[in-house]
Amino acid sequence: EVQLVESGGGLIQPGGSLRLSCAASGFTVSSNYMNWVRQAPGRGLEWVSVIYSGGGTYYADSVRGRFTISRDNSKNTLYLQMTSLRAEDTALYYCARGLYGSGSHYFDYWGQGTLVTVSS
Amino acid sequence: SSELTQDPAVSVALGQTVRITCQGDSLRNYYASWYQQKPGQAPVLVIYGKNNRPSGIPDRFSGSSSGNTASFTITGAQAEDEADYYCNSRDSSTNHLLFGGGTKLTVL
């Protein structure tokens, strides 16, 4: 059974740093493309970052230069290192497995999310 | 444009058919995928590809596409279909994934 479990969220002051983790089971993280997606309170979904099986990474303009996505193949875990956090980064952060097939990109499995609150 | 545009809210009478649309240039290159999100829950994939439903998704849900517009249709809406619906695609010029702003569906 595929499962994604996020952790590492919490209350952090503006300018601070936080590392989110997403422990995967039932599949191999390094063989798939893995994403972070966030949702601010009462708002829609916002894609944050992706790491492809080959190691390539991409970031939304709103986080580029501040966030770093990575994975630990030995732990089958995805990470998101967040620095220089701002109030607008406050959101529920989901990790999601990405697939490409049938002519579309899609996220077939999602975790339950970890909440990041940036506030003084 | 690297955006996906959805109507913020749509309503449908119980048992009737409703269509939710998503517009964006990226949809000329890829089919959209669609997600259902109920309050307090993670999004759930409901449609991907030309018109593919993951296992367990009701067959009253369907998808279609034309040009830069993708559509998600519920034929015979049920009370449990009341939720937020998001479209998703990929911008091939930036390799960024994109979400539409979401459509809140109310079943009357």
PDB file of C-alpha atoms in Angstrom:
ATOM      1  CA  GLU A   1       0.000   0.000   0.000  1.00  0.00           C
ATOM      2  CA  VAL A   2       1.342   3.397  -0.982  1.00  0.00           C
ATOM      3  CA  GLN A   3       1.624   5.829   1.898  1.00  0.00           C
ATOM      4  CA  LEU A   4       3.109   9.310   2.301  1.00  0.00           C
ATOM      5  CA  VAL A   5       3.597  10.764   5.775  1.00  0.00           C
ATOM      6  CA  GLU A   6       4.770  14.348   6.191  1.00  0.00           C
ATOM      7  CA  SER A   7       6.372  15.767   9.313  1.00  0.00           C
ATOM      8  CA  GLY A   8       8.447  18.709  10.465  1.00  0.00           C
ATOM      9  CA  GLY A   9       5.910  21.503  10.367  1.00  0.00           C
ATOM     10  CA  GLY A  10       5.406  23.956  13.194  1.00  0.00           C
ATOM     11  CA  LEU A  11       5.437  27.569  14.289  1.00  0.00           C
ATOM     12  CA  ILE A  12       8.477  29.502  13.101  1.00  0.00           C
ATOM     13  CA  GLN A  13       9.409  33.169  13.188  1.00  0.00           C
ATOM     14  CA  PRO A  14       9.811  35.177   9.987  1.00  0.00           C
ATOM     15  CA  GLY A  15      13.283  34.708   8.580  1.00  0.00           C
ATOM     16  CA  GLY A  16      13.632  31.306  10.171  1.00  0.00           C
ATOM     17  CA  SER A  17      14.290  27.896   8.661  1.00  0.00           C
ATOM     18  CA  LEU A  18      12.466  24.587   8.771  1.00  0.00           C
ATOM     19  CA  ARG A  19      12.929  21.187   7.150  1.00  0.00           C
ATOM     20  CA  LEU A  20       9.924  19.143   6.142  1.00  0.00           C
ATOM     21  CA  SER A  21      10.097  15.394   5.637  1.00  0.00           C
ATOM     22  CA  CYS A  22       7.889  13.018   3.704  1.00  0.00           C
ATOM     23  CA  ALA A  23       8.384   9.343   4.469  1.00  0.00           C
ATOM     24  CA  ALA A  24       7.207   7.107   1.663  1.00  0.00           C
ATOM     25  CA  SER A  25       6.232   3.444   1.745  1.00  0.00           C
ATOM     26  CA  GLY A  26       4.901   1.059  -0.857  1.00  0.00           C
ATOM     27  CA  PHE A  27       7.024   2.491  -3.657  1.00  0.00           C
ATOM     28  CA  THR A  28      10.516   3.891  -4.303  1.00  0.00           C
ATOM     29  CA  VAL A  29      10.845   7.669  -4.092  1.00  0.00           C
ATOM     30  CA  SER A  30      13.878   7.786  -6.378  1.00  0.00           C
ATOM     31  CA  SER A  31      12.000   6.036  -9.188  1.00  0.00           C
ATOM     32  CA  ASN A  32       9.233   8.607  -9.308  1.00  0.00           C
ATOM     33  CA  TYR A  33       8.925  12.333  -9.503  1.00  0.00           C
ATOM     34  CA  MET A  34       8.023  13.775  -6.163  1.00  0.00           C
ATOM     35  CA  ASN A  35       6.417  17.093  -5.392  1.00  0.00           C
ATOM     36  CA  TRP A  36       5.613  19.504  -2.619  1.00  0.00           C
ATOM     37  CA  VAL A  37       2.287  21.283  -2.892  1.00  0.00           C
ATOM     38  CA  ARG A  38       1.025  23.802  -0.359  1.00  0.00           C
ATOM     39  CA  GLN A  39      -2.307  25.276   0.585  1.00  0.00           C
ATOM     40  CA  ALA A  40      -2.583  28.486   2.553  1.00  0.00           C
ATOM     41  CA  PRO A  41      -5.536  28.685   4.952  1.00  0.00           C
ATOM     42  CA  GLY A  42      -8.744  29.092   2.974  1.00  0.00           C
ATOM     43  CA  ARG A  43      -6.870  29.221  -0.313  1.00  0.00           C
ATOM     44  CA  GLY A  44      -6.250  26.941  -3.277  1.00  0.00           C
ATOM     45  CA  LEU A  45      -3.489  24.496  -4.080  1.00  0.00           C
ATOM     46  CA  GLU A  46      -0.090  25.877  -5.046  1.00  0.00           C
ATOM     47  CA  TRP A  47       2.631  23.724  -6.515  1.00  0.00           C
ATOM     48  CA  VAL A  48       5.950  24.401  -4.754  1.00  0.00           C
ATOM     49  CA  SER A  49       8.668  22.112  -6.072  1.00  0.00           C
ATOM     50  CA  VAL A  50       9.471  18.885  -7.888  1.00  0.00           C
ATOM     51  CA  ILE A  51      12.392  16.468  -7.948  1.00  0.00           C
ATOM     52  CA  TYR A  52      12.546  14.096 -10.883  1.00  0.00           C
ATOM     53  CA  SER A  53      13.860  10.557 -10.825  1.00  0.00           C
ATOM     54  CA  GLY A  54      17.002  11.763 -12.586  1.00  0.00           C
ATOM     55  CA  GLY A  55      17.588  14.335  -9.856  1.00  0.00           C
ATOM     56  CA  GLY A  56      16.481  17.449 -11.696  1.00  0.00           C
ATOM     57  CA  THR A  57      14.675  19.992  -9.528  1.00  0.00           C
ATOM     58  CA  TYR A  58      12.332  22.902 -10.192  1.00  0.00           C
ATOM     59  CA  TYR A  59      10.714  25.502  -7.993  1.00  0.00           C
ATOM     60  CA  ALA A  60       7.802  27.887  -8.082  1.00  0.00           C
ATOM     61  CA  ASP A  61       8.928  31.472  -8.522  1.00  0.00           C
ATOM     62  CA  SER A  62       7.603  32.306  -5.051  1.00  0.00           C
ATOM     63  CA  VAL A  63      10.097  29.985  -3.324  1.00  0.00           C
ATOM     64  CA  ARG A  64      13.064  29.738  -5.698  1.00  0.00           C
ATOM     65  CA  GLY A  65      16.298  30.590  -3.921  1.00  0.00           C
ATOM     66  CA  ARG A  66      14.767  29.985  -0.485  1.00  0.00           C
ATOM     67  CA  PHE A  67      13.539  26.382  -0.628  1.00  0.00           C
ATOM     68  CA  THR A  68      15.486  23.244  -1.560  1.00  0.00           C
ATOM     69  CA  ILE A  69      13.938  19.907  -2.411  1.00  0.00           C
ATOM     70  CA  SER A  70      15.939  16.721  -1.904  1.00  0.00           C
ATOM     71  CA  ARG A  71      15.564  13.037  -1.169  1.00  0.00           C
ATOM     72  CA  ASP A  72      17.376  10.339   0.779  1.00  0.00           C
ATOM     73  CA  ASN A  73      17.151   7.133  -1.209  1.00  0.00           C
ATOM     74  CA  SER A  74      18.327   5.006   1.719  1.00  0.00           C
ATOM     75  CA  LYS A  75      15.450   6.319   3.840  1.00  0.00           C
ATOM     76  CA  ASN A  76      12.969   6.517   0.963  1.00  0.00           C
ATOM     77  CA  THR A  77      12.196  10.020   2.166  1.00  0.00           C
ATOM     78  CA  LEU A  78      11.585  13.364   0.478  1.00  0.00           C
ATOM     79  CA  TYR A  79      12.600  16.658   2.070  1.00  0.00           C
ATOM     80  CA  LEU A  80      11.920  20.343   1.721  1.00  0.00           C
ATOM     81  CA  GLN A  81      14.439  22.676   3.317  1.00  0.00           C
ATOM     82  CA  MET A  82      12.834  26.066   3.800  1.00  0.00           C
ATOM     83  CA  THR A  83      14.853  29.177   4.651  1.00  0.00           C
ATOM     84  CA  SER A  84      14.113  32.892   4.917  1.00  0.00           C
ATOM     85  CA  LEU A  85      10.526  32.045   5.726  1.00  0.00           C
ATOM     86  CA  ARG A  86       7.851  34.684   5.281  1.00  0.00           C
ATOM     87  CA  ALA A  87       4.326  35.058   6.587  1.00  0.00           C
ATOM     88  CA  GLU A  88       3.023  34.192   3.128  1.00  0.00           C
ATOM     89  CA  ASP A  89       4.683  30.762   3.384  1.00  0.00           C
ATOM     90  CA  THR A  90       2.137  29.833   6.052  1.00  0.00           C
ATOM     91  CA  ALA A  91       0.315  26.810   4.665  1.00  0.00           C
ATOM     92  CA  LEU A  92      -0.402  23.136   4.876  1.00  0.00           C
ATOM     93  CA  TYR A  93       2.391  21.425   2.962  1.00  0.00           C
ATOM     94  CA  TYR A  94       1.594  18.210   1.118  1.00  0.00           C
ATOM     95  CA  CYS A  95       3.965  15.826  -0.563  1.00  0.00           C
ATOM     96  CA  ALA A  96       2.549  14.098  -3.608  1.00  0.00           C
ATOM     97  CA  ARG A  97       3.784  11.449  -6.002  1.00  0.00           C
ATOM     98  CA  GLY A  98       3.794  12.598  -9.600  1.00  0.00           C
ATOM     99  CA  LEU A  99       3.290  10.475 -12.675  1.00  0.00           C
ATOM    100  CA  TYR A 100       3.194  11.103 -16.400  1.00  0.00           C
ATOM    101  CA  GLY A 101       0.935   8.969 -18.512  1.00  0.00           C
ATOM    102  CA  SER A 102      -1.976   9.031 -20.922  1.00  0.00           C
ATOM    103  CA  GLY A 103      -0.872  12.469 -22.034  1.00  0.00           C
ATOM    104  CA  SER A 104      -1.046  14.150 -18.667  1.00  0.00           C
ATOM    105  CA  HIS A 105       0.937  14.835 -15.546  1.00  0.00           C
ATOM    106  CA  TYR A 106      -0.893  13.952 -12.375  1.00  0.00           C
ATOM    107  CA  PHE A 107      -0.491  13.360  -8.644  1.00  0.00           C
ATOM    108  CA  ASP A 108      -1.849   9.971  -7.721  1.00  0.00           C
ATOM    109  CA  TYR A 109      -0.952   9.809  -4.022  1.00  0.00           C
ATOM    110  CA  TRP A 110      -0.912  12.588  -1.448  1.00  0.00           C
ATOM    111  CA  GLY A 111       0.074  12.742   2.180  1.00  0.00           C
ATOM    112  CA  GLN A 112      -2.140  14.319   4.827  1.00  0.00           C
ATOM    113  CA  GLY A 113       0.057  17.409   5.050  1.00  0.00           C
ATOM    114  CA  THR A 114       2.117  19.174   7.688  1.00  0.00           C
ATOM    115  CA  LEU A 115       1.247  22.686   8.826  1.00  0.00           C
ATOM    116  CA  VAL A 116       3.801  25.466   8.695  1.00  0.00           C
ATOM    117  CA  THR A 117       2.937  28.704  10.451  1.00  0.00           C
ATOM    118  CA  VAL A 118       5.274  31.670  10.020  1.00  0.00           C
ATOM    119  CA  SER A 119       4.542  34.280  12.648  1.00  0.00           C
ATOM    120  CA  SER A 120       6.266  36.331  15.293  1.00  0.00           C
TER     121      SER A 120
ATOM    122  CA  SER B   1       0.355  32.384 -20.118  1.00  0.00           C
ATOM    123  CA  SER B   2       1.480  29.827 -17.545  1.00  0.00           C
ATOM    124  CA  GLU B   3      -1.750  29.955 -15.576  1.00  0.00           C
ATOM    125  CA  LEU B   4      -4.811  27.776 -15.335  1.00  0.00           C
ATOM    126  CA  THR B   5      -8.115  29.606 -14.923  1.00  0.00           C
ATOM    127  CA  GLN B   6     -11.217  28.149 -13.278  1.00  0.00           C
ATOM    128  CA  ASP B   7     -14.545  29.663 -12.305  1.00  0.00           C
ATOM    129  CA  PRO B   8     -14.498  30.201  -8.527  1.00  0.00           C
ATOM    130  CA  ALA B   9     -17.891  28.664  -7.854  1.00  0.00           C
ATOM    131  CA  VAL B  10     -20.503  26.554  -9.574  1.00  0.00           C
ATOM    132  CA  SER B  11     -23.773  25.082  -8.341  1.00  0.00           C
ATOM    133  CA  VAL B  12     -25.884  22.175  -9.540  1.00  0.00           C
ATOM    134  CA  ALA B  13     -29.206  20.684  -8.561  1.00  0.00           C
ATOM    135  CA  LEU B  14     -29.109  17.203  -7.115  1.00  0.00           C
ATOM    136  CA  GLY B  15     -29.120  14.628  -9.915  1.00  0.00           C
ATOM    137  CA  GLN B  16     -28.325  17.125 -12.653  1.00  0.00           C
ATOM    138  CA  THR B  17     -25.205  17.501 -14.788  1.00  0.00           C
ATOM    139  CA  VAL B  18     -22.515  20.067 -14.127  1.00  0.00           C
ATOM    140  CA  ARG B  19     -19.387  21.030 -16.056  1.00  0.00           C
ATOM    141  CA  ILE B  20     -16.334  22.698 -14.569  1.00  0.00           C
ATOM    142  CA  THR B  21     -13.847  24.246 -16.964  1.00  0.00           C
ATOM    143  CA  CYS B  22     -10.147  25.028 -16.843  1.00  0.00           C
ATOM    144  CA  GLN B  23      -8.373  27.253 -19.354  1.00  0.00           C
ATOM    145  CA  GLY B  24      -4.692  27.697 -20.048  1.00  0.00           C
ATOM    146  CA  ASP B  25      -2.072  27.502 -22.762  1.00  0.00           C
ATOM    147  CA  SER B  26      -0.424  24.461 -21.171  1.00  0.00           C
ATOM    148  CA  LEU B  27      -3.571  22.489 -21.946  1.00  0.00           C
ATOM    149  CA  ARG B  28      -2.649  22.603 -25.629  1.00  0.00           C
ATOM    150  CA  ASN B  29       0.271  20.283 -24.785  1.00  0.00           C
ATOM    151  CA  TYR B  30      -1.108  18.113 -21.988  1.00  0.00           C
ATOM    152  CA  TYR B  31      -4.442  16.810 -20.829  1.00  0.00           C
ATOM    153  CA  ALA B  32      -5.485  18.220 -17.476  1.00  0.00           C
ATOM    154  CA  SER B  33      -5.761  16.148 -14.347  1.00  0.00           C
ATOM    155  CA  TRP B  34      -8.543  16.885 -11.868  1.00  0.00           C
ATOM    156  CA  TYR B  35      -8.691  16.652  -8.093  1.00  0.00           C
ATOM    157  CA  GLN B  36     -11.503  16.673  -5.583  1.00  0.00           C
ATOM    158  CA  GLN B  37     -10.876  18.156  -2.158  1.00  0.00           C
ATOM    159  CA  LYS B  38     -13.348  18.052   0.685  1.00  0.00           C
ATOM    160  CA  PRO B  39     -12.919  20.179   3.838  1.00  0.00           C
ATOM    161  CA  GLY B  40     -10.111  18.997   6.059  1.00  0.00           C
ATOM    162  CA  GLN B  41      -8.973  16.343   3.597  1.00  0.00           C
ATOM    163  CA  ALA B  42      -6.112  15.960   1.151  1.00  0.00           C
ATOM    164  CA  PRO B  43      -6.902  16.263  -2.547  1.00  0.00           C
ATOM    165  CA  VAL B  44      -7.935  13.109  -4.387  1.00  0.00           C
ATOM    166  CA  LEU B  45      -7.178  12.436  -8.056  1.00  0.00           C
ATOM    167  CA  VAL B  46     -10.438  11.901  -9.951  1.00  0.00           C
ATOM    168  CA  ILE B  47      -9.533  12.292 -13.646  1.00  0.00           C
ATOM    169  CA  TYR B  48      -6.285  12.128 -15.618  1.00  0.00           C
ATOM    170  CA  GLY B  49      -5.374  11.807 -19.262  1.00  0.00           C
ATOM    171  CA  LYS B  50      -7.982  12.087 -21.978  1.00  0.00           C
ATOM    172  CA  ASN B  51     -10.665  10.648 -19.669  1.00  0.00           C
ATOM    173  CA  ASN B  52      -9.214   8.170 -17.182  1.00  0.00           C
ATOM    174  CA  ARG B  53     -10.590   7.487 -13.720  1.00  0.00           C
ATOM    175  CA  PRO B  54      -8.467   5.951 -10.966  1.00  0.00           C
ATOM    176  CA  SER B  55      -9.849   2.873  -9.289  1.00  0.00           C
ATOM    177  CA  GLY B  56     -12.756   3.683  -6.998  1.00  0.00           C
ATOM    178  CA  ILE B  57     -13.747   6.936  -8.688  1.00  0.00           C
ATOM    179  CA  PRO B  58     -17.422   6.946  -9.764  1.00  0.00           C
ATOM    180  CA  ASP B  59     -18.171   6.727 -13.481  1.00  0.00           C
ATOM    181  CA  ARG B  60     -20.414   9.767 -13.239  1.00  0.00           C
ATOM    182  CA  PHE B  61     -17.119  11.730 -13.305  1.00  0.00           C
ATOM    183  CA  SER B  62     -15.630  12.383 -16.738  1.00  0.00           C
ATOM    184  CA  GLY B  63     -13.155  14.658 -18.473  1.00  0.00           C
ATOM    185  CA  SER B  64     -12.754  16.165 -21.916  1.00  0.00           C
ATOM    186  CA  SER B  65     -10.549  18.652 -23.688  1.00  0.00           C
ATOM    187  CA  SER B  66     -10.601  21.057 -26.622  1.00  0.00           C
ATOM    188  CA  GLY B  67      -7.833  23.448 -27.527  1.00  0.00           C
ATOM    189  CA  ASN B  68      -6.772  25.323 -24.411  1.00  0.00           C
ATOM    190  CA  THR B  69      -9.794  24.284 -22.374  1.00  0.00           C
ATOM    191  CA  ALA B  70     -10.280  21.192 -20.230  1.00  0.00           C
ATOM    192  CA  SER B  71     -13.637  20.242 -18.787  1.00  0.00           C
ATOM    193  CA  PHE B  72     -14.667  18.084 -15.870  1.00  0.00           C
ATOM    194  CA  THR B  73     -18.239  16.831 -15.890  1.00  0.00           C
ATOM    195  CA  ILE B  74     -20.372  15.200 -13.234  1.00  0.00           C
ATOM    196  CA  THR B  75     -23.392  13.460 -14.742  1.00  0.00           C
ATOM    197  CA  GLY B  76     -26.022  13.073 -12.053  1.00  0.00           C
ATOM    198  CA  ALA B  77     -24.438  15.043  -9.219  1.00  0.00           C
ATOM    199  CA  GLN B  78     -24.761  13.596  -5.728  1.00  0.00           C
ATOM    200  CA  ALA B  79     -24.675  15.373  -2.404  1.00  0.00           C
ATOM    201  CA  GLU B  80     -21.281  13.825  -1.656  1.00  0.00           C
ATOM    202  CA  ASP B  81     -19.836  15.513  -4.752  1.00  0.00           C
ATOM    203  CA  GLU B  82     -19.974  18.879  -3.021  1.00  0.00           C
ATOM    204  CA  ALA B  83     -16.304  19.852  -2.792  1.00  0.00           C
ATOM    205  CA  ASP B  84     -13.559  21.985  -4.274  1.00  0.00           C
ATOM    206  CA  TYR B  85     -12.247  20.842  -7.636  1.00  0.00           C
ATOM    207  CA  TYR B  86      -8.825  21.708  -9.030  1.00  0.00           C
ATOM    208  CA  CYS B  87      -7.317  21.206 -12.460  1.00  0.00           C
ATOM    209  CA  ASN B  88      -3.608  20.600 -12.946  1.00  0.00           C
ATOM    210  CA  SER B  89      -1.185  20.565 -15.828  1.00  0.00           C
ATOM    211  CA  ARG B  90       2.449  21.224 -16.639  1.00  0.00           C
ATOM    212  CA  ASP B  91       4.047  24.226 -18.317  1.00  0.00           C
ATOM    213  CA  SER B  92       6.442  22.652 -20.806  1.00  0.00           C
ATOM    214  CA  SER B  93       8.424  25.874 -21.198  1.00  0.00           C
ATOM    215  CA  THR B  94       9.319  26.162 -17.498  1.00  0.00           C
ATOM    216  CA  ASN B  95       8.809  22.549 -16.330  1.00  0.00           C
ATOM    217  CA  HIS B  96       6.590  23.921 -13.588  1.00  0.00           C
ATOM    218  CA  LEU B  97       3.472  22.144 -12.519  1.00  0.00           C
ATOM    219  CA  LEU B  98       0.340  24.291 -12.389  1.00  0.00           C
ATOM    220  CA  PHE B  99      -2.935  24.285 -10.507  1.00  0.00           C
ATOM    221  CA  GLY B 100      -6.060  26.166 -11.344  1.00  0.00           C
ATOM    222  CA  GLY B 101      -7.491  28.390  -8.654  1.00  0.00           C
ATOM    223  CA  GLY B 102     -10.167  25.826  -7.827  1.00  0.00           C
ATOM    224  CA  THR B 103     -13.924  25.663  -8.262  1.00  0.00           C
ATOM    225  CA  LYS B 104     -16.220  25.301  -5.289  1.00  0.00           C
ATOM    226  CA  LEU B 105     -19.095  23.031  -6.285  1.00  0.00           C
ATOM    227  CA  THR B 106     -22.359  23.343  -4.396  1.00  0.00           C
ATOM    228  CA  VAL B 107     -24.994  20.647  -4.829  1.00  0.00           C
ATOM    229  CA  LEU B 108     -28.447  22.122  -4.208  1.00  0.00           C
TER     230      LEU B 108
END
